[in-house]
């Protein structure tokens, strides 16, 4: 059923159930959902009366004009809070200032420390008041460049506070943003800017990572040679590295905001106006621009953040999500879901193991972080680095631990629970996707008993099920397709410029239901277990990559004729990338080690370092079925070093299997 190898295979089996830790209950006077009876009652209400439930949640946000109808559903098109007028930036920033909280911290940012100078932490603490001023200035600056309501502004920046400021500034004036992860290369920028039709790109001269400069501006320059439609590039000076300058097109951020007014009214946005695009990998080579709109996404991220992390203002909470804002996790749970909940959000620049492997624990201790949200791949890396790093810090401020991006293997879960959480922090294993806007299946802290490796139960309003291709719900423990049968406010509203792909990808396999693209099963108590992607998307350490994207990058190398990319088990990443490559006739004598390096560098240049294959094998031909389809399952088995048990009689070249196994690696 599932195509990706399960990273939780062959590892510790852990059947224990962990009840909400006593200490958590004692330390938290307010628990939004304090027991399973409350969960069940609220869940049932959200199923029986979704409109009533979501209207209640939406009324916690500020609206300039109320909605006239909670939901209009014409499958696959949802409209939430129809007719309502609101502004995301107003809810994240201005509202707090208006309520007299202007001097409270909104963002705690920490720059990448310099090696050898542990005291040299560059920290910026930004209050709601300061944020309002900075966002308004930049919003006015964008207007001065001609950015209007409805335009899409591309943001390709490092993890600096100005990235959040730029996002909020766009939201303020009704422009949508499209954030591109700073680890992506020039060609990724080209595809995304073209599809979004952005005329303005905001970037930095460079981004710090492990003491060196990632040349963001140079990547934008390279991309712009193929982007005649880009009129303005705004450059934030961060690293002071040399940059090329295109007069008339390029402007420094600091020059541009100079003299801009601190005053900029929030546009009254329709609930269904586009808030942002975020590109994500699908089964074909072209990334999909996932569309999220204003009202539904706003209500959904604020509600999930509040319940899943038990956020409550006035409880001295500090929220630290380690994801880069270039991914949906950073959008929803560094910025949009956290700020309206009035809990300071931590942003950091650079790498987790720089200048030392205790970077996060040092930050947790110094900032008294209460909520820590990361990916299982990071937890596995912490385990490998060793206990001494967390042990050398006071982590007693921590109250809730979260994971996201891939299933967490029980070993990593137990280590997280014991070594980081000191057995007194609930772990929320949050299952969701770029497309879902926020958590769809997750435990609630202080409420849901957890079992390592299971993301447990659906969030309120999420009618999740495991079904067969006819849409029939499967019995306990049978593997099937994960679907959602009712619309929810945070759901994507489409793929930018590609209606057909939207319908094909999510709504056609099981008509009338949203297909997540994951295989799953539900156990006897109704808990969900995610079994991996069912399409050609590979989840590398919590980041989605389409095999086709990597294959096209490989084939664009001069030496390569054909390439097939599959997932393989990887100790830290969970799943790594294995590439099988056939070479052109001129490469017979090429040094394979050098060629491998050259291919890896080429992929990094075409897509970004995250797409570099972990293993490259050269072969004379790829195994194909008679109809010419690459036998990916066979390649996966070979990559995993497994005995090949499946029927291979459809192989076109029987000798090939042997050849593949002999081929050098
Ligand atoms: C996977 C990340 C198991 C899943 C927020 C999904 C998970 C894809 C979990 C979305 C989890 C995410 N347990 N699998 N807790 N969370 N996934 O769009 O395959 O980058 O479809 O969103 O990650 O990845 P995306």
XYZ file of C-alpha atoms and ligand atoms in Angstrom:
690
model
C 0.000 0.000 0.000
C 2.618 2.536 0.967
C 5.489 3.328 -1.296
C 7.943 4.978 1.053
C 9.935 2.767 3.400
C 8.717 3.225 6.908
C 11.403 4.769 9.067
C 9.894 3.118 12.102
C 10.455 -0.370 10.788
C 12.703 -2.739 12.677
C 13.086 -0.485 15.618
C 12.014 -0.730 19.204
C 8.382 -1.689 19.648
C 6.886 0.323 22.400
C 3.331 -0.393 23.442
C 3.197 1.600 26.620
C 0.594 4.323 26.947
C 1.721 7.538 28.577
C -0.905 9.439 30.504
C -0.610 13.215 30.761
C 2.216 13.791 33.263
C 1.079 14.860 36.752
C 3.631 17.677 36.842
C 2.145 19.186 33.705
C -1.309 19.197 35.244
C 0.017 20.739 38.456
C 1.974 23.451 36.681
C -0.846 24.514 34.398
C -3.776 26.157 36.124
C -5.510 26.519 32.775
C -5.888 23.522 30.496
C -8.098 24.201 27.506
C -9.067 20.592 27.104
C -8.372 18.859 30.373
C -9.680 15.326 29.901
C -10.873 12.845 27.310
C -14.557 13.422 28.115
C -14.124 17.079 27.234
C -12.216 16.132 24.085
C -14.939 13.717 23.003
C -17.726 16.173 23.711
C -15.989 18.980 21.832
C -15.042 16.689 18.960
C -18.601 15.463 18.630
C -19.891 18.991 18.697
C -17.404 19.931 15.961
C -18.671 17.023 13.840
C -22.392 17.537 14.443
C -22.374 21.284 14.304
C -19.178 22.351 12.533
C -20.556 25.775 11.722
C -21.463 26.492 15.321
C -18.139 25.193 16.557
C -16.067 27.233 14.096
C -18.136 30.366 14.526
C -17.320 30.205 18.221
C -13.598 29.836 17.511
C -13.684 32.584 14.871
C -15.293 34.989 17.286
C -12.024 34.963 19.281
C -10.399 36.803 16.354
C -11.012 40.396 15.374
C -13.249 41.051 12.363
C -13.892 44.446 10.803
C -17.176 43.075 9.524
C -18.826 39.849 10.609
C -19.408 36.946 8.231
C -22.863 36.273 6.938
C -22.392 32.536 6.545
C -19.869 30.273 8.269
C -19.362 27.802 5.437
C -20.213 27.447 1.792
C -19.162 24.021 0.567
C -19.238 22.949 -3.053
C -16.822 20.074 -3.047
C -13.891 20.673 -3.601
C -14.364 24.387 -3.020
C -14.797 25.754 0.471
C -15.533 29.292 1.544
C -15.258 29.992 5.253
C -16.681 32.953 7.126
C -18.290 34.201 3.945
C -18.512 37.955 3.689
C -16.369 38.486 6.808
C -13.718 41.194 6.669
C -10.550 40.905 8.700
C -6.783 41.318 8.570
C -4.214 38.735 9.646
C -1.620 41.361 10.575
C -4.157 43.190 12.697
C -4.849 40.006 14.630
C -1.149 39.182 15.030
C 0.026 42.664 16.005
C -2.323 45.657 16.297
C -4.867 43.935 18.442
C -2.321 43.354 21.175
C -1.203 46.985 21.003
C -4.824 48.183 21.189
C -5.371 46.039 24.252
C -2.473 47.722 26.051
C 0.058 44.939 25.511
C 2.308 46.963 23.211
C 5.323 46.565 25.464
C 5.080 42.776 25.687
C 7.367 40.599 23.636
C 6.096 39.258 20.365
C 9.323 37.871 18.871
C 12.558 36.763 20.522
C 15.196 36.396 17.864
C 18.657 35.019 18.216
C 21.300 35.399 15.523
C 23.865 32.770 14.741
C 26.522 33.146 17.422
C 30.100 33.628 16.416
C 32.316 30.647 17.021
C 34.314 30.878 20.178
C 32.283 33.710 21.631
C 29.508 32.165 23.679
C 28.755 35.552 25.200
C 28.325 37.098 21.809
C 24.679 36.160 21.395
C 22.985 38.624 19.208
C 19.470 38.775 20.587
C 16.603 40.996 19.518
C 13.476 41.190 21.593
C 10.692 42.768 19.616
C 7.570 43.982 21.380
C 4.142 44.123 19.743
C 4.532 47.917 19.688
C 7.886 47.794 17.902
C 6.574 45.138 15.567
C 3.650 47.330 14.616
C 6.011 50.194 13.830
C 8.460 48.059 11.803
C 5.723 46.256 9.914
C 3.939 49.514 9.092
C 7.120 51.096 7.785
C 7.919 48.171 5.588
C 4.312 47.971 4.428
C 4.557 51.612 3.343
C 7.878 50.842 1.675
C 6.244 48.048 -0.326
C 3.481 50.427 -1.343
C 6.112 52.911 -2.511
C 7.332 50.216 -4.911
C 3.856 49.914 -6.314
C 2.832 46.749 -4.466
C -0.943 46.580 -4.330
C -3.603 44.471 -2.754
C -3.739 41.160 -4.617
C -0.084 41.158 -5.759
C 2.251 38.340 -4.760
C 5.564 39.348 -3.172
C 8.321 36.728 -3.073
C 10.409 36.522 0.100
C 13.731 34.669 -0.128
C 15.484 35.452 3.126
C 17.360 33.897 6.003
C 15.841 33.480 9.459
C 15.965 37.129 10.442
C 13.125 39.036 12.144
C 12.669 41.020 8.939
C 11.302 37.865 7.311
C 8.387 37.833 9.765
C 8.109 41.612 9.387
C 7.903 41.309 5.606
C 5.221 38.601 5.824
C 3.133 40.683 8.190
C 3.652 43.789 6.047
C 2.280 41.942 3.023
C -0.718 40.757 5.035
C -1.259 44.298 6.270
C -1.646 45.768 2.797
C -3.438 42.781 1.311
C -0.569 41.490 -0.797
C 0.039 37.750 -0.653
C 3.527 36.458 0.062
C 5.346 33.503 -1.336
C 8.212 32.530 0.957
C 10.969 30.478 -0.647
C 13.175 28.504 1.722
C 16.638 30.112 1.818
C 18.235 26.707 1.197
C 16.781 26.487 -2.301
C 18.887 27.313 -5.333
C 18.371 29.832 -8.150
C 16.310 27.571 -10.400
C 13.829 26.919 -7.589
C 13.415 30.701 -7.322
C 12.811 30.963 -11.071
C 9.986 28.392 -11.088
C 8.235 29.871 -8.111
C 8.549 33.541 -9.070
C 7.321 32.780 -12.580
C 4.326 30.847 -11.362
C 3.419 33.504 -8.788
C 4.099 36.376 -11.234
C 5.915 38.331 -8.537
C 7.296 41.694 -9.523
C 9.005 42.233 -6.177
C 11.489 39.944 -4.421
C 12.708 40.640 -0.898
C 16.018 39.027 0.014
C 19.161 39.468 2.136
C 22.755 40.006 1.062
C 23.448 36.672 2.721
C 22.380 34.362 5.516
C 24.631 33.031 8.254
C 24.935 29.288 8.466
C 27.698 27.516 10.372
C 29.866 30.583 10.325
C 29.702 31.081 6.579
C 27.564 33.178 4.330
C 24.863 31.657 2.138
C 24.820 34.049 -0.840
C 21.106 34.758 -1.093
C 21.402 37.910 -3.168
C 23.712 36.191 -5.665
C 21.115 33.425 -6.081
C 18.426 36.012 -6.714
C 20.677 37.749 -9.256
C 21.188 34.465 -11.053
C 17.461 33.738 -11.003
C 16.641 37.223 -12.264
C 18.577 36.658 -15.480
C 15.627 34.380 -16.331
C 12.945 36.559 -14.736
C 12.286 39.621 -16.879
C 9.114 40.399 -14.913
C 10.936 41.233 -11.663
C 10.940 45.010 -11.210
C 12.328 45.409 -7.711
C 14.679 43.469 -5.461
C 14.774 44.693 -1.871
C 17.945 43.633 -0.055
C 18.321 43.457 3.698
C 21.914 43.903 4.809
C 22.648 41.043 7.150
C 26.130 39.632 6.539
C 27.873 42.571 4.903
C 29.160 40.343 2.105
C 29.836 41.887 -1.286
C 26.864 41.897 -3.584
C 26.371 42.880 -7.181
C 24.012 45.742 -7.697
C 21.548 46.320 -10.459
C 20.820 50.038 -10.455
C 17.147 50.833 -10.682
C 16.116 47.294 -9.716
C 17.879 46.782 -6.392
C 17.229 48.753 -3.220
C 18.555 48.357 0.284
C 15.909 47.604 2.889
C 17.309 50.278 5.232
C 17.259 52.949 2.537
C 13.786 52.021 1.474
C 12.235 52.224 4.929
C 14.059 55.443 5.740
C 11.503 58.188 6.187
C 8.520 55.852 5.779
C 5.650 56.595 8.094
C 4.928 54.400 11.126
C 1.328 54.594 10.192
C -0.234 52.198 7.751
C -3.836 51.152 7.987
C -4.674 47.464 7.779
C -6.606 46.613 4.630
C -10.014 45.154 5.281
C -9.541 41.798 3.613
C -12.277 39.493 2.549
C -12.140 36.228 4.452
C -11.424 34.378 1.200
C -8.718 36.755 -0.103
C -5.377 35.053 -0.703
C -3.045 35.308 2.295
C -0.087 33.409 0.883
C 1.238 30.874 -1.553
C 3.638 28.229 -0.375
C 5.221 25.930 -2.907
C 5.563 22.285 -2.047
C 6.706 19.169 -3.857
C 4.251 16.870 -5.525
C 4.604 13.748 -7.622
C 5.594 15.626 -10.750
C 8.659 17.787 -11.221
C 6.763 21.049 -10.852
C 6.189 22.368 -7.325
C 2.602 23.172 -6.382
C 1.716 26.654 -5.179
C -0.585 25.857 -2.277
C -3.137 28.632 -1.770
C -4.180 29.680 1.722
C -6.730 32.398 2.287
C -7.199 34.837 5.128
C -10.069 34.066 7.486
C -10.103 30.279 7.603
C -6.334 29.902 7.896
C -6.249 32.584 10.586
C -8.911 30.907 12.705
C -7.522 27.431 12.150
C -3.890 28.205 13.064
C -4.866 30.218 16.143
C -7.252 27.483 17.336
C -4.875 24.563 16.747
C -1.978 26.443 18.376
C -4.118 27.241 21.387
C -5.320 23.670 21.958
C -2.379 21.599 20.737
C 0.142 23.525 22.803
C -2.251 24.729 25.483
C -1.255 28.333 24.930
C -2.527 30.816 27.444
C -1.391 34.426 27.798
C -0.159 35.500 31.199
C 1.345 32.091 31.996
C 4.939 33.102 31.167
C 4.981 30.848 28.162
C 7.722 31.093 25.523
C 7.164 29.170 22.314
C 10.098 27.856 20.282
C 9.472 26.185 16.944
C 12.754 25.204 15.300
C 11.408 25.009 11.730
C 12.559 27.466 9.117
C 9.849 29.904 8.090
C 10.403 28.703 4.528
C 8.208 25.704 5.406
C 4.582 25.617 6.481
C 5.518 24.808 10.087
C 7.293 28.136 10.368
C 4.378 29.974 8.749
C 1.750 28.465 11.028
C 3.577 27.909 14.300
C 6.348 30.493 14.400
C 4.267 33.361 13.084
C 0.550 33.175 12.350
C -0.783 30.771 14.957
C 1.383 32.009 17.819
C 1.300 35.832 17.690
C -2.500 36.141 18.116
C -2.232 33.862 21.157
C -0.039 36.473 22.851
C 2.812 34.121 23.612
C 6.327 35.240 22.576
C 7.671 33.256 19.636
C 11.356 32.392 19.331
C 13.187 32.609 16.018
C 16.780 31.578 15.523
C 19.240 31.978 12.710
C 21.788 29.411 11.614
C 22.195 25.722 12.340
C 21.262 23.614 15.392
C 24.794 22.302 15.930
C 26.537 25.650 15.601
C 28.627 26.805 17.338
C 28.072 23.611 19.371
C 25.615 20.759 19.658
C 23.926 22.342 22.654
C 22.677 25.377 20.727
C 18.979 24.652 21.342
C 19.393 23.666 24.990
C 21.403 26.770 25.629
C 18.589 28.806 24.096
C 15.934 26.932 26.071
C 17.802 27.693 29.280
C 18.530 31.354 28.587
C 15.088 32.236 27.235
C 13.170 29.995 29.666
C 11.438 28.284 26.757
C 8.261 26.463 27.794
C 7.203 24.967 24.453
C 9.659 23.261 22.134
C 8.527 22.057 18.707
C 10.865 20.234 16.336
C 11.137 17.358 13.836
C 11.910 13.708 14.628
C 15.012 13.952 12.452
C 16.333 16.625 14.810
C 15.552 14.435 17.822
C 17.523 11.595 16.244
C 20.426 13.963 15.654
C 20.315 15.106 19.322
C 20.404 11.451 20.382
C 23.416 10.804 18.245
C 25.281 13.870 19.465
C 24.893 12.626 23.015
C 23.100 13.275 26.281
C 25.856 15.478 27.613
C 24.577 18.429 25.581
C 21.079 18.633 27.042
C 22.351 17.469 30.440
C 24.617 20.487 30.727
C 21.621 22.848 30.678
C 18.698 23.604 32.914
C 15.677 22.521 30.895
C 13.157 22.715 33.719
C 11.257 25.536 32.044
C 9.982 23.096 29.384
C 6.327 22.086 29.589
C 5.219 20.801 26.190
C 7.319 19.054 23.552
C 6.130 18.716 19.982
C 7.163 16.912 16.825
C 6.124 17.327 13.217
C 7.037 16.283 9.709
C 7.290 12.501 9.818
C 6.410 9.637 12.114
C 8.598 9.585 15.208
C 10.247 6.253 15.923
C 9.627 5.036 19.475
C 13.331 5.203 20.447
C 13.470 8.870 19.586
C 10.128 9.465 21.320
C 11.338 7.852 24.569
C 14.629 9.734 24.444
C 12.792 13.032 23.887
C 10.435 12.222 26.753
C 13.171 11.247 29.208
C 16.198 13.309 28.303
C 14.570 16.547 27.195
C 11.206 16.364 28.939
C 12.449 14.801 32.174
C 9.304 12.652 31.954
C 7.099 15.572 32.880
C 6.255 17.116 29.502
C 3.509 15.768 27.260
C 4.722 15.053 23.721
C 2.424 16.169 20.935
C 3.133 14.275 17.713
C 1.357 16.594 15.298
C 0.365 15.233 11.897
C -0.449 17.753 9.195
C 0.609 19.118 5.816
C 1.271 22.303 3.905
C -2.190 21.764 2.440
C -3.999 21.434 5.762
C -2.753 24.775 7.112
C -2.519 23.434 10.664
C -2.573 20.245 12.735
C -5.126 17.653 11.678
C -4.296 14.717 13.944
C -2.604 15.353 17.268
C -2.737 14.667 20.971
C -3.765 17.551 23.233
C -1.429 18.097 26.183
C -2.880 17.383 29.583
C -5.612 15.377 27.892
C -4.730 12.673 25.373
C -2.877 9.566 26.560
C -0.029 9.086 24.087
C 1.571 6.039 22.508
C 5.022 6.558 20.942
C 4.780 6.588 17.154
C 1.072 7.423 16.937
C -0.225 10.923 16.249
C -3.363 9.761 18.146
C -6.690 11.468 17.429
C -8.164 14.020 15.034
C -8.296 17.679 15.925
C -11.717 19.302 16.359
C -13.556 19.618 13.091
C -11.344 17.091 11.291
C -13.319 14.129 10.018
C -10.247 11.960 9.406
C -10.603 8.339 8.353
C -8.703 5.446 6.826
C -10.534 4.182 3.745
C -10.123 2.043 0.648
C -10.334 3.464 -2.870
C -14.122 3.231 -2.754
C -14.142 5.507 0.250
C -15.253 2.765 2.651
C -13.866 3.022 6.129
C -11.552 0.126 6.964
C -11.618 -1.991 10.121
C -9.088 -1.451 12.916
C -5.457 -1.936 11.963
C -6.086 -2.325 8.237
C -3.791 -0.103 6.193
C -5.488 2.304 3.807
C -5.697 5.854 2.576
C -5.819 8.769 4.953
C -8.690 11.060 4.005
C -10.642 13.946 5.492
C -14.355 13.802 4.787
C -15.493 17.281 5.784
C -14.072 20.701 4.922
C -12.106 22.537 7.616
C -11.174 26.232 7.816
C -7.397 25.767 7.304
C -7.680 23.647 4.163
C -5.947 24.758 0.992
C -8.154 26.602 -1.460
C -6.393 25.250 -4.519
C -3.125 25.014 -6.386
C -2.122 28.332 -7.910
C -2.832 28.364 -11.658
C -3.691 24.667 -11.725
C -7.289 23.772 -11.025
C -6.990 20.408 -12.726
C -4.038 19.342 -10.626
C -5.888 20.425 -7.485
C -8.780 18.145 -8.338
C -6.585 15.296 -9.579
C -4.236 15.285 -6.620
C -6.650 15.665 -3.757
C -10.182 14.948 -4.851
C -10.346 12.369 -7.610
C -8.998 9.120 -6.196
C -11.682 8.893 -3.545
C -14.439 11.190 -4.785
C -15.826 13.648 -2.280
C -12.988 13.209 0.201
C -9.709 15.054 0.669
C -6.849 12.642 -0.031
C -3.837 13.463 2.117
C -1.444 11.303 0.106
C -0.427 9.267 3.137
C -1.062 5.659 4.007
C -2.362 5.109 7.526
C -4.078 2.730 9.873
C -6.228 3.232 12.938
C -5.799 0.943 15.914
C -8.502 -0.495 18.194
C -8.748 2.661 20.244
C -9.063 4.817 17.139
C -5.493 6.137 17.209
C -3.938 6.965 13.861
C -0.578 5.590 12.708
C 0.878 7.225 9.623
C 2.601 4.732 7.360
C 4.233 6.959 4.764
C 3.466 8.636 1.460
C 1.538 6.808 -1.226
C 2.786 9.010 -4.043
C 6.242 9.769 -5.382
C 6.914 12.242 -2.659
C 9.724 11.409 -0.256
C 9.830 12.838 3.208
C 13.476 13.596 3.951
C 13.864 14.537 7.573
C 10.441 16.146 7.527
C 10.955 17.962 4.224
C 8.973 16.955 1.196
C 10.775 16.263 -2.031
C 9.346 14.898 -5.250
C 11.400 12.086 -6.764
C 10.764 13.634 -10.189
C 12.372 16.905 -9.175
C 15.563 15.152 -8.144
C 15.472 12.906 -11.204
C 15.154 15.883 -13.551
C 18.022 17.608 -11.777
C 20.208 14.511 -12.235
C 19.273 14.098 -15.881
C 20.196 17.713 -16.556
C 23.818 16.759 -15.755
C 25.847 16.123 -18.927
C 26.971 12.671 -17.874
C 23.526 11.289 -17.064
C 21.124 9.566 -19.420
C 18.476 8.316 -17.037
C 17.895 8.445 -13.315
C 15.520 6.951 -10.772
C 15.302 8.218 -7.229
C 13.778 6.329 -4.307
C 13.746 6.578 -0.536
C 15.934 4.421 1.671
C 16.183 4.063 5.441
C 18.497 6.644 6.990
C 19.607 6.755 10.590
C 19.081 10.477 11.148
C 16.806 11.642 8.362
C 14.440 8.680 8.683
C 14.399 8.454 4.915
C 17.349 9.295 2.710
C 17.596 9.579 -1.066
C 19.010 6.803 -3.229
C 19.647 7.542 -6.887
C 20.168 4.953 -9.614
C 21.801 6.502 -12.612
C 22.693 5.377 -16.117
C 25.572 7.210 -17.745
C 26.208 8.369 -21.286
C 28.652 6.492 -23.519
C 31.442 8.995 -22.934
C 31.503 8.304 -19.234
C 32.703 4.727 -19.391
C 36.073 5.567 -17.928
C 35.006 8.322 -15.607
C 36.095 8.101 -12.003
C 32.909 7.127 -10.219
C 33.721 8.800 -6.924
C 34.402 12.098 -8.619
C 31.309 11.743 -10.718
C 29.214 11.070 -7.637
C 30.481 14.247 -6.023
C 29.847 16.156 -9.199
C 26.262 14.828 -9.364
C 25.615 15.706 -5.728
C 26.894 19.236 -6.270
C 24.825 19.519 -9.401
C 21.619 18.561 -7.554
C 22.457 21.035 -4.787
C 22.870 23.711 -7.408
C 19.666 22.820 -9.226
C 17.405 22.361 -6.197
C 19.263 22.912 -2.933
C 21.448 20.971 -0.533
C 18.494 19.116 1.020
C 17.995 17.242 -2.261
C 21.534 15.809 -2.450
C 21.300 12.018 -2.829
C 22.731 10.051 0.084
C 23.650 7.195 -2.204
C 24.285 7.144 -5.931
C 24.607 3.890 -7.827
C 25.577 3.603 -11.455
C 23.947 1.000 -13.602
C 23.782 0.020 -17.275
C 20.007 0.165 -17.364
C 17.147 0.790 -14.979
C 14.798 -2.094 -14.266
C 11.513 -1.510 -16.051
C 8.272 -3.303 -16.517
C 7.243 -4.304 -20.027
C 5.175 -1.159 -20.217
C 8.281 0.867 -19.503
C 7.596 1.873 -15.905
C 10.597 2.017 -13.638
C 10.297 -0.677 -10.979
C 10.647 1.583 -8.025
C 9.727 -0.987 -5.435
C 12.594 -3.182 -6.571
C 14.972 -0.235 -6.426
C 13.755 0.603 -2.939
C 14.471 -2.922 -1.799
C 17.913 -2.800 -3.339
C 18.622 0.589 -1.789
C 17.541 -0.727 1.594
C 19.854 -3.692 1.146
C 16.886 -6.054 1.497
C 16.505 -9.453 -0.043
C 14.450 -9.009 -3.152
C 11.372 -11.080 -2.604
C 8.910 -9.632 -5.033
C 8.113 -11.225 -8.332
C 10.582 -9.909 -10.853
C 9.374 -11.796 -13.893
C 8.149 -8.603 -15.475
C 11.697 -7.295 -15.546
C 12.705 -6.491 -19.077
C 16.276 -7.479 -18.475
C 16.659 -10.411 -16.116
C 20.372 -10.012 -15.803
C 19.834 -6.501 -14.636
C 18.978 -7.331 -11.080
C 22.276 -9.083 -10.653
C 24.071 -6.239 -12.337
C 22.481 -3.730 -10.026
C 23.509 -5.630 -6.988
C 27.057 -5.892 -8.228
C 27.247 -2.270 -9.239
C 29.657 -0.294 -7.170
C 28.702 1.892 -4.248
C 4.349 13.831 6.829
C 4.640 19.390 7.311
C 3.752 11.254 10.359
C 3.182 13.255 6.070
C 3.764 19.963 8.423
C 2.580 14.483 5.429
C 3.893 13.233 9.218
C 3.792 15.298 5.091
C 3.670 13.953 10.419
C 3.496 16.766 5.010
C 3.519 13.208 11.629
C 3.861 15.363 8.778
N 3.558 11.875 11.547
N 3.928 11.899 9.204
N 3.343 13.803 12.804
N 3.657 15.267 10.102
N 4.026 14.142 8.233
O 3.655 19.509 3.715
O 3.693 12.384 5.102
O 6.015 19.561 4.628
O 1.805 14.191 4.289
O 4.002 19.564 6.111
O 4.703 15.024 6.159
O 4.670 17.512 4.840
P 4.621 19.093 4.761
